[in-house]
CSV table of N, CA and C in Angstrom, one decimal:
chain,number,residue,atom,x,y,z
A,30,UNK,N,0.1,18.8,-37.4
A,30,UNK,CA,1.0,18.1,-37.2
A,30,UNK,C,1.1,17.5,-35.5
A,31,UNK,N,1.5,16.3,-34.8
A,31,UNK,CA,1.1,16.0,-33.8
A,31,UNK,C,2.2,16.9,-32.6
A,32,UNK,N,1.8,17.5,-31.4
A,32,UNK,CA,3.0,17.9,-30.7
A,32,UNK,C,4.0,16.6,-30.4
A,33,UNK,N,5.3,16.9,-30.2
A,33,UNK,CA,5.7,15.5,-29.5
A,33,UNK,C,5.7,15.2,-28.2
A,34,UNK,N,5.1,16.3,-27.4
A,34,UNK,CA,5.2,16.2,-26.0
A,34,UNK,C,3.5,15.2,-25.7
A,35,UNK,N,2.6,16.0,-26.7
A,35,UNK,CA,1.2,15.2,-26.5
A,35,UNK,C,1.8,13.6,-26.9
A,36,UNK,N,2.0,13.6,-28.0
A,36,UNK,CA,2.5,11.9,-28.6
A,36,UNK,C,3.3,11.6,-27.4
A,37,UNK,N,3.9,11.7,-27.0
A,37,UNK,CA,4.8,11.2,-26.0
A,37,UNK,C,4.0,10.4,-24.6
A,38,UNK,N,3.3,11.9,-24.2
A,38,UNK,CA,2.4,11.4,-22.9
A,38,UNK,C,1.5,10.4,-23.4
A,39,UNK,N,0.7,10.6,-24.8
A,39,UNK,CA,-0.2,9.2,-25.2
A,39,UNK,C,0.4,8.1,-25.0
A,40,UNK,N,1.6,8.0,-25.6
A,40,UNK,CA,2.2,6.7,-25.3
A,40,UNK,C,2.7,6.1,-23.9
A,41,UNK,N,2.9,6.8,-23.1
A,41,UNK,CA,3.0,6.6,-21.8
A,41,UNK,C,2.0,6.0,-21.1
A,42,UNK,N,0.4,6.9,-21.4
A,42,UNK,CA,-0.5,6.6,-20.9
A,42,UNK,C,-1.2,4.9,-21.8
A,43,UNK,N,-0.8,4.8,-22.9
A,43,UNK,CA,-1.1,3.3,-23.3
A,43,UNK,C,-0.2,2.8,-22.8
A,44,UNK,N,0.8,2.6,-22.5
A,44,UNK,CA,2.1,1.3,-21.8
A,44,UNK,C,1.2,1.6,-20.5
A,45,UNK,N,1.1,2.6,-19.8
A,45,UNK,CA,0.4,2.6,-18.2
A,45,UNK,C,-0.6,1.3,-18.1
A,46,UNK,N,-1.9,1.9,-19.3
A,46,UNK,CA,-2.7,1.1,-19.2
A,46,UNK,C,-2.7,-0.3,-19.6
A,47,UNK,N,-1.9,-1.1,-20.6
A,47,UNK,CA,-1.2,-2.0,-20.8
A,47,UNK,C,-0.8,-2.8,-19.6
A,48,UNK,N,0.2,-2.2,-18.9
A,48,UNK,CA,0.7,-2.7,-17.8
A,48,UNK,C,-0.3,-3.0,-16.9
A,49,UNK,N,-1.6,-2.0,-16.7
A,49,UNK,CA,-2.8,-2.5,-15.9
A,49,UNK,C,-3.3,-3.9,-16.1
A,50,UNK,N,-3.4,-3.8,-17.5
A,50,UNK,CA,-4.4,-4.8,-18.0
A,50,UNK,C,-3.3,-6.4,-17.5
A,51,UNK,N,-2.3,-6.4,-17.8
A,51,UNK,CA,-1.6,-7.5,-17.8
A,51,UNK,C,-1.2,-7.7,-16.1
A,52,UNK,N,-1.3,-7.0,-15.6
A,52,UNK,CA,-1.1,-7.2,-14.3
A,52,UNK,C,-2.4,-7.5,-13.7
A,53,UNK,N,-3.5,-7.5,-14.0
A,53,UNK,CA,-4.9,-8.0,-14.0
A,53,UNK,C,-4.6,-9.3,-14.3
A,54,UNK,N,-4.3,-9.9,-15.8
A,54,UNK,CA,-4.2,-11.0,-15.8
A,54,UNK,C,-3.5,-11.6,-15.6
A,55,UNK,N,-2.2,-11.4,-15.1
A,55,UNK,CA,-1.3,-12.1,-14.3
A,55,UNK,C,-1.8,-12.3,-12.5
A,56,UNK,N,-2.6,-11.5,-12.2
A,56,UNK,CA,-3.4,-11.9,-10.9
A,56,UNK,C,-4.3,-12.8,-11.3
A,57,UNK,N,-5.1,-12.7,-12.1
A,57,UNK,CA,-6.2,-14.1,-12.4
A,57,UNK,C,-5.7,-15.4,-12.9
A,58,UNK,N,-4.4,-15.0,-13.5
A,58,UNK,CA,-3.9,-16.3,-13.7
A,58,UNK,C,-3.2,-17.2,-12.5
A,59,UNK,N,-2.5,-16.3,-11.4
A,59,UNK,CA,-2.1,-16.7,-10.4
A,59,UNK,C,-3.5,-17.2,-9.4
A,60,UNK,N,-4.5,-16.7,-9.5
A,60,UNK,CA,-5.5,-17.3,-8.8
A,60,UNK,C,-6.1,-18.7,-9.3
A,61,UNK,N,-6.0,-18.3,-10.6
A,61,UNK,CA,-6.6,-19.8,-11.3
A,61,UNK,C,-5.5,-21.0,-11.0
A,62,UNK,N,-4.1,-20.6,-11.0
A,62,UNK,CA,-3.0,-21.8,-10.7
A,62,UNK,C,-3.5,-22.2,-9.2
A,63,UNK,N,-4.3,-21.1,-8.1
A,63,UNK,CA,-3.8,-21.7,-7.1
A,63,UNK,C,-5.2,-22.4,-6.9
A,64,UNK,N,-6.5,-22.0,-7.3
A,64,UNK,CA,-7.5,-23.1,-7.6
A,64,UNK,C,-7.1,-24.3,-8.3
A,65,UNK,N,-6.7,-24.4,-8.9
A,65,UNK,CA,-6.0,-25.6,-9.9
A,65,UNK,C,-5.3,-26.7,-8.7
A,66,UNK,N,-4.5,-25.9,-8.2
A,66,UNK,CA,-3.6,-26.6,-7.4
A,66,UNK,C,-4.5,-27.3,-6.1
A,67,UNK,N,-5.6,-26.5,-5.7
A,67,UNK,CA,-6.5,-27.1,-4.7
A,67,UNK,C,-7.4,-28.1,-5.3
A,68,UNK,N,-7.9,-27.9,-6.6
A,68,UNK,CA,-8.4,-28.9,-6.8
A,68,UNK,C,-7.8,-30.3,-7.2
A,69,UNK,N,-6.6,-30.2,-7.7
A,69,UNK,CA,-5.2,-31.4,-7.9
A,69,UNK,C,-5.5,-32.0,-6.4
A,70,UNK,N,-5.4,-31.2,-5.2
A,70,UNK,CA,-5.0,-31.9,-3.9
A,70,UNK,C,-6.6,-32.5,-3.5
A,71,UNK,N,-7.7,-31.8,-3.5
A,71,UNK,CA,-8.9,-32.9,-3.2
A,71,UNK,C,-9.2,-34.2,-4.5
A,72,UNK,N,-8.5,-33.7,-5.6
A,72,UNK,CA,-8.3,-34.8,-6.1
A,72,UNK,C,-7.8,-36.6,-5.8
A,73,UNK,N,-6.6,-36.0,-5.2
A,73,UNK,CA,-5.6,-36.7,-5.0
A,73,UNK,C,-6.4,-37.5,-3.4
A,74,UNK,N,-6.9,-36.6,-2.8
A,74,UNK,CA,-7.4,-37.1,-1.5
A,74,UNK,C,-8.5,-38.0,-2.2
A,75,UNK,N,-9.5,-37.7,-3.0
A,75,UNK,CA,-10.9,-38.4,-3.0
A,75,UNK,C,-10.1,-40.2,-3.7
A,76,UNK,N,-8.7,-39.6,-4.6
A,76,UNK,CA,-8.2,-41.2,-4.8
A,76,UNK,C,-7.9,-42.2,-3.8
A,77,UNK,N,-7.3,-41.5,-2.6
A,77,UNK,CA,-6.9,-42.5,-1.4
A,77,UNK,C,-8.1,-43.0,-1.1
A,78,UNK,N,-9.5,-42.2,-0.9
A,78,UNK,CA,-10.3,-42.7,-0.6
A,78,UNK,C,-10.8,-44.1,-1.1
A,79,UNK,N,-10.8,-43.8,-2.7
A,79,UNK,CA,-11.2,-44.9,-3.6
A,79,UNK,C,-10.4,-46.1,-3.2
A,80,UNK,N,-8.9,-45.9,-3.3
A,80,UNK,CA,-8.4,-46.6,-3.1
A,80,UNK,C,-8.6,-47.7,-1.8
A,81,UNK,N,-8.7,-47.0,-1.1
A,81,UNK,CA,-8.9,-47.4,0.8
A,81,UNK,C,-10.2,-48.4,0.3
A,82,UNK,N,-11.1,-48.0,-0.6
A,82,UNK,CA,-12.1,-48.5,-0.6
A,82,UNK,C,-12.4,-49.7,-1.4
A,83,UNK,N,-11.6,-49.6,-2.1
A,83,UNK,CA,-11.2,-51.1,-3.1
A,83,UNK,C,-10.6,-51.5,-2.2
A,84,UNK,N,-9.3,-51.8,-1.1
A,84,UNK,CA,-8.7,-52.6,-0.6
A,84,UNK,C,-9.5,-53.1,0.4
A,85,UNK,N,-11.1,-52.8,0.7
A,85,UNK,CA,-11.6,-53.1,2.3
A,85,UNK,C,-12.5,-54.3,1.5
């Protein structure tokens, strides 16, 4: 039978590893959202240039 203390330590370790992975995923998601915001800003700028060119 598994020692309850060892089992508890294994569960804590698994949760800690899961938390670390989740933190990495959240950081990667935040970076993707930042990049997407930058792309949207560039697209908006290009659209303004295109609109001005059509008016000229």
